[in-house]
Amino acid sequence: MTTRYRVEYALKTHRRDQLIEWIKALLATPFVLHSQPTAVFEPHKDTMDHMATNAQRRYAEIMRDIEELINDHIAHQKAGTHERSKLKLLVPSVATFFTPLLLHDAFVWQDQRRFISYRRFVAPSFNDVRLILNTAQVMSLIRGGPLELATFDGDVTLYDDGKSLTEDNVVIPRILRLIENGTRIGIVTAAGYTEARRYYERLHGLLDALNVSDIPTGLKHNLIVMGGEANYCFRFAENSPDLLTFVPRKDWLLDEMLLWEESDITELLDVAEAALRDCVKNLRLPAQILRKERAVGIIPPEGVKFPRESLEETVMVTQKILEMSPVGRRLPFCAFNGGNDVFVDIGDKSWGVLACQRFFGGLEGSKTLHVGDQFLSAGANDFKARLACTTAWIASPAETVQLLDEIAELDEMQQRKTR
Ligand code: IMP
Ligand code: MG
C-alpha cells in the first residue's frame, strides 16, 4: 500500500527546499491581497503602478522581516544556541548562515528586473525566491569585503550537462575578470579523472583563454580544479601541455581526510556497487557499471535516456544502504543523480571546497561562494557545499553568467561608494 509517509516524505521532501517554500508561502499573502486580476476586465479600477507599488511595499516588508529572523539566527549561531532560534522553529531544516542576507535590497533589485510586483496572476515563485536569495547572498559578500574564493560546479553550472567549456562560452571573460581582481577560483566538479588531459578536454576554453591573457602569472596560478568532488587537485600551469599540473595530496588534504583508510574506501565502493547493481536489475536499466579508484556509477549506453524516476530511485536506495552500512558511517560519501547517470563518490563537495580554502592559505566560508545547480537535500552534490561556505543556486549556465554580471555590477557600485 502507498502510505502517506511514502507519498509525502519519500517522494516529495527531498525535492523541496524548505526555506524557499516557506518564503514563497509568506509572499503569497500580499499577492492574494494586493494583486488585481480583475483589472483585466475593469481597466479603470486601479492603475497598474499603484497596485505594483502597494504590492512591492508589502513584499519588501516581508523580506526585511525574514532578514531580521536570519540575523537573529546568526546571533544564536554565535552563542551556540542556533537550535533555539525562531527561524529554526519555523524552518527546521535551516543550518548555518555564513553571512547575513540582504533580502530587502535583493528583493528590490530583482523586482526591478523581474517585475514580480506587477504580476496579477502569477504569485512569487520558487525561481523568484531562489534568485532573490542568490542576489541577497552576493550583495552581502560584496558589502563584507572582497570575494576571496569562488568555486564553481562544472556540468549545468559552467556548461551544459555532459558538455565541455569551449572557447565560445561567455562565462570565460567573467571568470577572468574575477581572477584579475584577485578572487581565487576553484572548479569543484564531481567529474573524477586522474589525468590532467581529461580536465583539459572538459575545460580547455577557459584554460587557453587564461593562458594567453595578460593577467600576471602569479594570479593565473589562482585557478585550481578539484575533481571527483574532493579527490584530485590540479593547478593552472602555463608550461604544462594540458595547462594543468597535478597537486600532490599532501598540499591540500585536510587532517580529517588523512584518516580515510584505503580499505574503507574499497569497502564503501563495494557496498555502493552492489546497491547500484541491484537497482539496475530491479529497474531493468540497460546501464553500464563504471568503477573508478574513488567512485562508482551507472552510465547509459549511447543514445539512451534513463527515466527520471529510475535515477531518483537508484540514488535513494543506494544512499539509504550506504547510510546504514558501518563503513558509510566512518567515511563521507556523496550519492547523486547526474541527470542521466548516478554516481557515488568518496567525500563530497563540502570537503572539496574546504580543501580549496586550505590550498589558498585558509580562506573563510564567509568569503567564499560556491555556485552550483544541485541543491536538493537528497541525490544532489552541490548541497553539501553549504557546510563549507555561502552558495548560489543556479539553474543553467546562462544564470551563472547573470550572477557573475551581478557581482561585477555590485562590485563597481561598492567601489564607487568607497572612492
Ligand atoms: P558536476 O556537475 O561538475 O559535479 O559533474 C557531474 C557529472 O560528472 C556526473 O553527472 C557524471 O556524468 C560526470 N562524472 C564523471 N566522472 C565522475 C565521477 O568519478 N564521479 C561522479 N561523476 C562523474
Ligand atoms: Mg552540476
Short mmCIF file of C-alpha atoms and ligand atoms in Angstrom, two decimals:
data_model
loop_
_atom_site.label_atom_id
_atom_site.label_comp_id
_atom_site.label_asym_id
_atom_site.label_seq_id
_atom_site.Cartn_x
_atom_site.Cartn_y
_atom_site.Cartn_z
CA MET A 1 0.00 0.00 0.00
CA THR A 2 1.17 3.50 -0.67
CA THR A 3 1.43 5.11 2.73
CA ARG A 4 1.14 8.81 3.40
CA TYR A 5 4.75 8.71 4.58
CA ARG A 6 5.96 7.46 1.23
CA VAL A 7 3.99 9.94 -0.77
CA GLU A 8 4.65 12.98 1.37
CA TYR A 9 8.15 12.34 2.58
CA ALA A 10 9.99 9.85 0.45
CA LEU A 11 8.73 11.24 -2.80
CA LYS A 12 8.42 14.90 -2.04
CA THR A 13 10.52 16.35 0.77
CA HIS A 14 13.81 15.70 -0.96
CA ARG A 15 12.54 17.62 -3.98
CA ARG A 16 11.68 20.75 -1.97
CA ASP A 17 13.82 23.39 -0.37
CA GLN A 18 12.10 24.25 2.87
CA LEU A 19 13.46 27.77 3.27
CA ILE A 20 12.43 28.72 -0.25
CA GLU A 21 8.98 27.14 0.12
CA TRP A 22 8.45 28.98 3.41
CA ILE A 23 9.42 32.37 1.93
CA LYS A 24 7.20 31.67 -1.07
CA ALA A 25 4.28 30.95 1.26
CA LEU A 26 4.84 34.22 3.16
CA LEU A 27 4.84 36.20 -0.09
CA ALA A 28 1.59 34.54 -1.17
CA THR A 29 -0.45 36.63 1.30
CA PRO A 30 0.31 40.08 -0.15
CA PHE A 31 -0.09 38.57 -3.60
CA VAL A 32 -3.60 37.38 -2.73
CA LEU A 33 -4.49 40.68 -1.06
CA HIS A 34 -2.90 43.17 -3.43
CA SER A 35 -2.69 41.72 -6.92
CA GLN A 36 -5.58 42.80 -9.13
CA PRO A 37 -6.53 40.03 -11.53
CA THR A 38 -9.95 41.62 -12.13
CA ALA A 39 -8.26 44.70 -13.60
CA VAL A 40 -8.23 42.75 -16.86
CA PHE A 41 -11.95 43.46 -17.27
CA GLU A 42 -12.14 46.60 -15.11
CA PRO A 43 -9.33 48.66 -16.57
CA HIS A 44 -10.04 51.81 -14.54
CA LYS A 45 -10.34 50.20 -11.14
CA ASP A 46 -6.77 50.65 -10.12
CA THR A 47 -3.73 51.74 -12.01
CA MET A 48 -1.07 49.14 -12.56
CA ASP A 49 1.60 51.32 -10.95
CA HIS A 50 -0.48 51.88 -7.86
CA MET A 51 -1.06 48.17 -7.44
CA ALA A 52 2.60 47.37 -8.03
CA THR A 53 3.81 49.99 -5.54
CA ASN A 54 1.49 48.62 -2.91
CA ALA A 55 2.45 45.01 -3.54
CA GLN A 56 6.13 45.89 -3.67
CA ARG A 57 6.00 47.63 -0.32
CA ARG A 58 4.36 44.60 1.30
CA TYR A 59 6.72 42.10 -0.32
CA ALA A 60 9.71 44.21 0.69
CA GLU A 61 8.50 44.44 4.30
CA ILE A 62 8.26 40.67 4.49
CA MET A 63 11.75 40.29 3.09
CA ARG A 64 13.02 42.75 5.71
CA ASP A 65 11.36 40.67 8.45
CA ILE A 66 12.97 37.47 7.16
CA GLU A 67 16.31 39.28 7.03
CA GLU A 68 15.86 40.09 10.73
CA LEU A 69 14.97 36.48 11.55
CA ILE A 70 18.19 35.37 9.83
CA ASN A 71 20.19 37.94 11.80
CA ASP A 72 18.65 36.57 14.98
CA HIS A 73 19.55 33.03 13.86
CA ILE A 74 23.15 34.16 13.25
CA ALA A 75 23.26 35.69 16.74
CA HIS A 76 22.10 32.31 18.11
CA GLN A 77 24.75 30.55 16.00
CA LYS A 78 27.42 32.73 17.60
CA ALA A 79 26.09 31.95 21.06
CA GLY A 80 25.96 28.22 20.25
CA THR A 81 22.17 28.11 20.60
CA HIS A 82 21.08 28.05 16.94
CA GLU A 83 18.80 25.09 17.65
CA ARG A 84 16.68 27.52 19.66
CA SER A 85 16.33 30.35 17.15
CA LYS A 86 12.87 31.35 16.00
CA LEU A 87 13.85 30.65 12.38
CA LYS A 88 14.89 27.11 13.34
CA LEU A 89 11.44 26.54 14.84
CA LEU A 90 9.75 27.84 11.70
CA VAL A 91 12.04 26.12 9.18
CA PRO A 92 13.65 23.14 10.94
CA SER A 93 15.96 22.33 8.04
CA VAL A 94 17.88 25.63 8.14
CA ALA A 95 21.51 25.15 9.03
CA THR A 96 24.39 27.62 9.23
CA PHE A 97 24.38 31.06 7.64
CA PHE A 98 27.91 32.27 6.90
CA THR A 99 26.75 35.86 6.36
CA PRO A 100 23.56 37.88 6.82
CA LEU A 101 21.36 38.04 3.71
CA LEU A 102 20.34 41.46 2.37
CA LEU A 103 16.90 40.22 1.40
CA HIS A 104 15.13 43.57 1.33
CA ASP A 105 17.59 45.18 -1.08
CA ALA A 106 17.83 41.98 -3.10
CA PHE A 107 14.07 41.87 -3.50
CA VAL A 108 14.02 45.45 -4.80
CA TRP A 109 16.88 44.65 -7.19
CA GLN A 110 15.19 41.52 -8.59
CA ASP A 111 11.78 43.24 -8.70
CA GLN A 112 13.29 45.88 -10.97
CA ARG A 113 14.37 43.10 -13.32
CA ARG A 114 11.59 40.52 -12.99
CA PHE A 115 8.61 42.82 -12.23
CA ILE A 116 7.31 40.47 -9.59
CA SER A 117 5.05 43.15 -8.05
CA TYR A 118 3.49 43.90 -11.43
CA ARG A 119 2.18 40.36 -11.82
CA ARG A 120 -1.54 39.84 -11.27
CA PHE A 121 -1.93 36.15 -12.00
CA VAL A 122 1.38 34.55 -11.10
CA ALA A 123 2.45 34.70 -7.47
CA PRO A 124 6.11 34.99 -6.40
CA SER A 125 7.53 31.65 -7.46
CA PHE A 126 10.21 29.23 -6.37
CA ASN A 127 12.53 30.68 -9.02
CA ASP A 128 11.81 34.28 -7.96
CA VAL A 129 12.76 33.41 -4.37
CA ARG A 130 15.82 31.38 -5.43
CA LEU A 131 17.12 34.33 -7.46
CA ILE A 132 16.39 36.82 -4.67
CA LEU A 133 18.35 34.62 -2.25
CA ASN A 134 21.29 34.50 -4.70
CA THR A 135 21.27 38.28 -5.07
CA ALA A 136 21.00 38.75 -1.30
CA GLN A 137 23.99 36.46 -0.86
CA VAL A 138 26.24 38.24 -3.34
CA MET A 139 25.18 41.67 -2.03
CA SER A 140 26.21 40.60 1.42
CA LEU A 141 29.51 39.10 0.24
CA ILE A 142 30.42 42.26 -1.63
CA ARG A 143 29.45 44.61 1.16
CA GLY A 144 31.52 42.49 3.54
CA GLY A 145 34.73 42.96 1.54
CA PRO A 146 36.31 41.31 -1.45
CA LEU A 147 35.16 37.87 -2.53
CA GLU A 148 38.25 35.76 -1.81
CA LEU A 149 37.26 32.44 -3.37
CA ALA A 150 34.62 31.49 -5.93
CA THR A 151 34.10 27.79 -6.56
CA PHE A 152 32.05 26.52 -9.46
CA ASP A 153 30.40 23.23 -10.20
CA GLY A 154 31.00 22.06 -13.80
CA ASP A 155 28.03 20.41 -15.57
CA VAL A 156 24.95 22.67 -15.83
CA THR A 157 26.78 25.50 -13.98
CA LEU A 158 29.60 26.37 -16.40
CA TYR A 159 28.47 24.35 -19.45
CA ASP A 160 25.53 22.19 -20.48
CA ASP A 161 25.21 18.73 -18.93
CA GLY A 162 27.87 16.37 -20.24
CA LYS A 163 29.43 19.06 -22.46
CA SER A 164 32.71 20.98 -22.16
CA LEU A 165 33.78 24.54 -21.52
CA THR A 166 34.59 25.60 -25.09
CA GLU A 167 36.27 28.82 -26.26
CA ASP A 168 32.96 30.48 -27.23
CA ASN A 169 31.50 30.22 -23.70
CA VAL A 170 30.59 33.72 -22.45
CA VAL A 171 31.39 32.75 -18.86
CA ILE A 172 35.13 32.89 -19.71
CA PRO A 173 35.64 36.70 -19.63
CA ARG A 174 33.63 36.87 -16.40
CA ILE A 175 35.85 34.30 -14.66
CA LEU A 176 38.99 36.02 -15.99
CA ARG A 177 37.72 39.28 -14.52
CA LEU A 178 37.36 37.65 -11.09
CA ILE A 179 40.92 36.27 -11.34
CA GLU A 180 42.20 39.70 -12.36
CA ASN A 181 40.58 41.18 -9.26
CA GLY A 182 42.33 38.69 -7.02
CA THR A 183 39.48 36.23 -6.44
CA ARG A 184 40.72 32.64 -6.33
CA ILE A 185 38.83 30.18 -8.48
CA GLY A 186 38.15 26.51 -7.79
CA ILE A 187 36.25 24.31 -10.20
CA VAL A 188 34.76 21.78 -7.82
CA THR A 189 33.28 19.11 -10.02
CA ALA A 190 32.20 15.54 -9.43
CA ALA A 191 33.85 14.56 -12.72
CA GLY A 192 36.69 12.41 -11.45
CA TYR A 193 39.77 11.87 -13.62
CA THR A 194 43.32 11.11 -12.59
CA GLU A 195 44.96 12.79 -15.58
CA ALA A 196 45.24 16.49 -16.38
CA ARG A 197 44.48 15.74 -20.04
CA ARG A 198 40.87 14.79 -19.26
CA TYR A 199 40.26 18.05 -17.40
CA TYR A 200 41.90 19.99 -20.21
CA GLU A 201 39.42 18.35 -22.61
CA ARG A 202 36.49 19.46 -20.44
CA LEU A 203 37.78 22.96 -19.59
CA HIS A 204 40.07 23.94 -22.49
CA GLY A 205 38.18 27.14 -23.40
CA LEU A 206 38.86 28.68 -20.01
CA LEU A 207 42.40 27.30 -19.64
CA ASP A 208 43.50 28.50 -23.11
CA ALA A 209 41.97 31.95 -22.55
CA LEU A 210 43.69 32.31 -19.18
CA ASN A 211 46.97 31.19 -20.71
CA VAL A 212 47.00 33.84 -23.47
CA SER A 213 45.56 36.63 -21.28
CA ASP A 214 47.84 39.35 -19.92
CA ILE A 215 46.88 38.55 -16.34
CA PRO A 216 50.09 38.33 -14.23
CA THR A 217 51.36 34.75 -13.89
CA GLY A 218 51.03 34.83 -10.10
CA LEU A 219 47.30 35.48 -10.41
CA LYS A 220 46.91 32.83 -13.12
CA HIS A 221 48.02 30.27 -10.55
CA ASN A 222 44.90 31.14 -8.56
CA LEU A 223 42.83 28.75 -10.69
CA ILE A 224 42.52 25.18 -9.47
CA VAL A 225 40.37 22.20 -10.37
CA MET A 226 39.08 19.92 -7.61
CA GLY A 227 37.84 16.76 -9.31
CA GLY A 228 35.85 13.77 -8.05
CA GLU A 229 34.28 16.20 -5.54
CA ALA A 230 37.33 16.15 -3.24
CA ASN A 231 39.73 13.64 -4.71
CA TYR A 232 42.02 15.11 -7.39
CA CYS A 233 43.50 18.58 -7.38
CA PHE A 234 45.15 20.32 -10.35
CA ARG A 235 46.53 23.85 -10.56
CA PHE A 236 46.86 26.05 -13.63
CA ALA A 237 50.35 25.71 -15.10
CA GLU A 238 51.35 27.72 -18.18
CA ASN A 239 54.23 25.39 -19.07
CA SER A 240 52.38 22.13 -18.90
CA PRO A 241 50.95 20.72 -22.18
CA ASP A 242 47.47 20.47 -20.61
CA LEU A 243 47.86 23.81 -18.78
CA LEU A 244 47.28 21.96 -15.51
CA THR A 245 49.62 20.33 -13.05
CA PHE A 246 48.72 17.68 -10.50
CA VAL A 247 48.88 18.96 -6.92
CA PRO A 248 50.13 16.27 -4.50
CA ARG A 249 47.53 15.34 -1.89
CA LYS A 250 49.76 16.48 0.98
CA ASP A 251 49.40 20.08 -0.28
CA TRP A 252 45.66 20.25 0.07
CA LEU A 253 44.24 17.30 2.09
CA LEU A 254 42.64 18.29 5.36
CA ASP A 255 43.76 16.50 8.52
CA GLU A 256 40.48 14.58 8.76
CA MET A 257 40.93 13.36 5.19
CA LEU A 258 44.26 11.78 6.11
CA LEU A 259 42.24 9.37 8.24
CA TRP A 260 40.32 7.99 5.25
CA GLU A 261 41.62 4.41 5.02
CA GLU A 262 42.14 2.74 1.64
CA SER A 263 40.42 -0.39 2.97
CA ASP A 264 37.34 1.67 3.92
CA ILE A 265 37.29 3.34 0.51
CA THR A 266 37.28 -0.07 -1.20
CA GLU A 267 34.63 -1.38 1.19
CA LEU A 268 32.34 1.63 0.66
CA LEU A 269 32.64 1.39 -3.10
CA ASP A 270 31.90 -2.36 -2.90
CA VAL A 271 28.69 -1.69 -0.93
CA ALA A 272 27.72 1.10 -3.35
CA GLU A 273 28.43 -1.06 -6.39
CA ALA A 274 26.28 -3.90 -5.03
CA ALA A 275 23.41 -1.45 -4.36
CA LEU A 276 23.71 0.04 -7.85
CA ARG A 277 23.76 -3.43 -9.44
CA ASP A 278 20.64 -4.34 -7.54
CA CYS A 279 18.81 -1.21 -8.74
CA VAL A 280 19.92 -1.79 -12.33
CA LYS A 281 18.49 -5.30 -12.11
CA ASN A 282 15.20 -4.35 -10.41
CA LEU A 283 14.52 -1.35 -12.62
CA ARG A 284 15.69 -3.19 -15.76
CA LEU A 285 18.08 -0.36 -16.66
CA PRO A 286 20.35 -1.01 -19.66
CA ALA A 287 23.16 0.56 -17.63
CA GLN A 288 26.86 0.02 -17.54
CA ILE A 289 28.56 -0.01 -14.14
CA LEU A 290 31.65 2.21 -14.04
CA ARG A 291 34.03 1.53 -11.17
CA LYS A 292 36.82 4.02 -10.59
CA GLU A 293 39.53 4.48 -7.99
CA ARG A 294 37.37 6.86 -5.90
CA ALA A 295 33.87 6.46 -7.35
CA VAL A 296 31.36 4.04 -8.77
CA GLY A 297 28.48 4.89 -11.05
CA ILE A 298 25.95 3.75 -13.60
CA ILE A 299 26.08 5.26 -17.07
CA PRO A 300 23.73 4.83 -20.05
CA PRO A 301 24.71 3.38 -23.42
CA GLU A 302 24.99 5.93 -26.26
CA GLY A 303 21.61 7.48 -27.09
CA VAL A 304 19.69 6.09 -24.08
CA LYS A 305 17.87 8.37 -21.61
CA PHE A 306 17.07 6.82 -18.23
CA PRO A 307 13.68 7.75 -16.72
CA ARG A 308 14.00 10.43 -14.04
CA GLU A 309 12.13 8.25 -11.56
CA SER A 310 14.58 5.37 -12.04
CA LEU A 311 17.55 7.67 -11.48
CA GLU A 312 15.98 9.06 -8.30
CA GLU A 313 15.01 5.63 -7.00
CA THR A 314 18.56 4.39 -7.60
CA VAL A 315 20.08 7.32 -5.71
CA MET A 316 17.73 6.99 -2.77
CA VAL A 317 18.12 3.21 -2.42
CA THR A 318 21.91 3.44 -2.71
CA GLN A 319 22.09 6.36 -0.29
CA LYS A 320 19.99 4.50 2.33
CA ILE A 321 22.01 1.31 2.04
CA LEU A 322 25.26 3.25 2.42
CA GLU A 323 23.93 5.27 5.36
CA MET A 324 23.02 2.07 7.14
CA SER A 325 26.34 0.32 6.49
CA PRO A 326 29.10 0.60 9.13
CA VAL A 327 31.59 1.92 6.55
CA GLY A 328 29.09 4.61 5.46
CA ARG A 329 29.23 5.96 8.99
CA ARG A 330 33.02 6.09 9.01
CA LEU A 331 33.61 7.67 5.62
CA PRO A 332 31.87 10.65 3.92
CA PHE A 333 30.39 9.92 0.51
CA CYS A 334 28.04 11.51 -1.97
CA ALA A 335 25.40 9.65 -3.98
CA PHE A 336 23.80 11.81 -6.63
CA ASN A 337 21.71 11.91 -9.77
CA GLY A 338 23.83 13.45 -12.51
CA GLY A 339 20.92 13.96 -14.93
CA ASN A 340 21.43 10.76 -16.89
CA ASP A 341 23.75 8.83 -14.58
CA VAL A 342 24.10 8.05 -10.89
CA PHE A 343 27.43 8.24 -9.09
CA VAL A 344 28.72 7.56 -5.61
CA ASP A 345 31.89 9.49 -4.84
CA ILE A 346 34.20 9.25 -1.86
CA GLY A 347 33.94 12.55 0.02
CA ASP A 348 31.64 15.35 -1.08
CA LYS A 349 31.77 18.99 -2.18
CA SER A 350 31.99 20.31 1.38
CA TRP A 351 35.39 18.60 1.58
CA GLY A 352 36.20 19.84 -1.92
CA VAL A 353 35.50 23.47 -1.03
CA LEU A 354 37.27 23.17 2.35
CA ALA A 355 40.31 21.75 0.55
CA CYS A 356 40.32 24.71 -1.88
CA GLN A 357 40.13 27.08 1.10
CA ARG A 358 43.06 25.29 2.69
CA PHE A 359 45.10 25.24 -0.54
CA PHE A 360 44.78 29.02 -0.81
CA GLY A 361 46.03 29.54 2.72
CA GLY A 362 42.96 29.08 4.91
CA LEU A 363 40.19 31.21 3.43
CA GLU A 364 36.91 31.54 5.29
CA GLY A 365 33.42 30.31 4.42
CA SER A 366 32.07 33.86 4.75
CA LYS A 367 34.46 34.98 1.97
CA THR A 368 33.79 32.01 -0.28
CA LEU A 369 30.92 31.48 -2.73
CA HIS A 370 30.08 28.12 -4.31
CA VAL A 371 27.93 28.29 -7.43
CA GLY A 372 26.08 25.13 -8.43
CA ASP A 373 22.88 23.62 -9.78
CA GLN A 374 22.33 20.68 -7.41
CA PHE A 375 20.95 21.89 -4.09
CA LEU A 376 18.15 19.46 -3.29
CA SER A 377 18.70 17.72 0.02
CA ALA A 378 18.98 14.18 -1.41
CA GLY A 379 20.60 12.97 -4.59
CA ALA A 380 22.30 16.30 -5.30
CA ASN A 381 26.01 17.03 -4.99
CA ASP A 382 26.33 20.82 -4.53
CA PHE A 383 24.09 20.70 -1.43
CA LYS A 384 26.99 19.67 0.82
CA ALA A 385 28.98 22.77 -0.15
CA ARG A 386 26.59 24.66 2.14
CA LEU A 387 28.55 23.20 5.06
CA ALA A 388 31.72 24.96 3.89
CA CYS A 389 30.70 28.35 2.51
CA THR A 390 27.99 30.63 1.12
CA THR A 391 26.25 29.36 -2.01
CA ALA A 392 24.27 30.44 -5.06
CA TRP A 393 21.80 28.06 -6.65
CA ILE A 394 21.63 28.49 -10.41
CA ALA A 395 19.52 26.59 -12.92
CA SER A 396 21.59 26.96 -16.11
CA PRO A 397 24.96 28.22 -17.38
CA ALA A 398 23.14 31.41 -18.51
CA GLU A 399 22.13 32.09 -14.90
CA THR A 400 25.76 31.69 -13.81
CA VAL A 401 26.71 34.39 -16.31
CA GLN A 402 23.91 36.61 -14.97
CA LEU A 403 25.10 36.07 -11.41
CA LEU A 404 28.69 36.97 -12.32
CA ASP A 405 27.43 40.12 -14.04
CA GLU A 406 25.51 40.98 -10.92
CA ILE A 407 28.68 40.52 -8.86
CA ALA A 408 30.59 42.81 -11.25
CA GLU A 409 27.87 45.48 -11.14
CA LEU A 410 27.56 45.39 -7.34
CA ASP A 411 31.32 45.42 -7.01
CA GLU A 412 31.56 48.52 -9.14
CA MET A 413 28.84 50.24 -7.11
CA GLN A 414 30.66 49.37 -3.91
CA GLN A 415 33.98 50.71 -5.21
CA ARG A 416 32.35 53.96 -6.31
CA LYS A 417 30.94 54.32 -2.79
CA THR A 418 34.29 53.80 -1.10
CA ARG A 419 36.24 56.04 -3.51
P1 IMP B 1 29.42 18.19 -11.88
O1 IMP B 1 28.05 18.70 -12.22
O2 IMP B 1 30.50 19.07 -12.45
O3 IMP B 1 29.61 17.93 -10.43
O4 IMP B 1 29.64 16.81 -12.69
C1 IMP B 1 28.84 15.69 -12.50
C2 IMP B 1 28.97 14.74 -13.67
O5 IMP B 1 30.30 14.31 -13.87
C3 IMP B 1 28.21 13.46 -13.43
O6 IMP B 1 26.86 13.57 -13.75
C4 IMP B 1 28.92 12.47 -14.35
O7 IMP B 1 28.31 12.48 -15.63
C5 IMP B 1 30.32 13.03 -14.51
N1 IMP B 1 31.37 12.17 -13.88
C6 IMP B 1 32.45 11.72 -14.50
N2 IMP B 1 33.23 11.04 -13.65
C7 IMP B 1 32.63 11.05 -12.45
C8 IMP B 1 32.99 10.53 -11.17
O8 IMP B 1 34.03 9.90 -10.95
N3 IMP B 1 32.11 10.77 -10.16
C9 IMP B 1 30.97 11.48 -10.36
N4 IMP B 1 30.62 11.99 -11.53
C10 IMP B 1 31.43 11.79 -12.60
MG MG B 2 26.25 20.21 -11.86
#
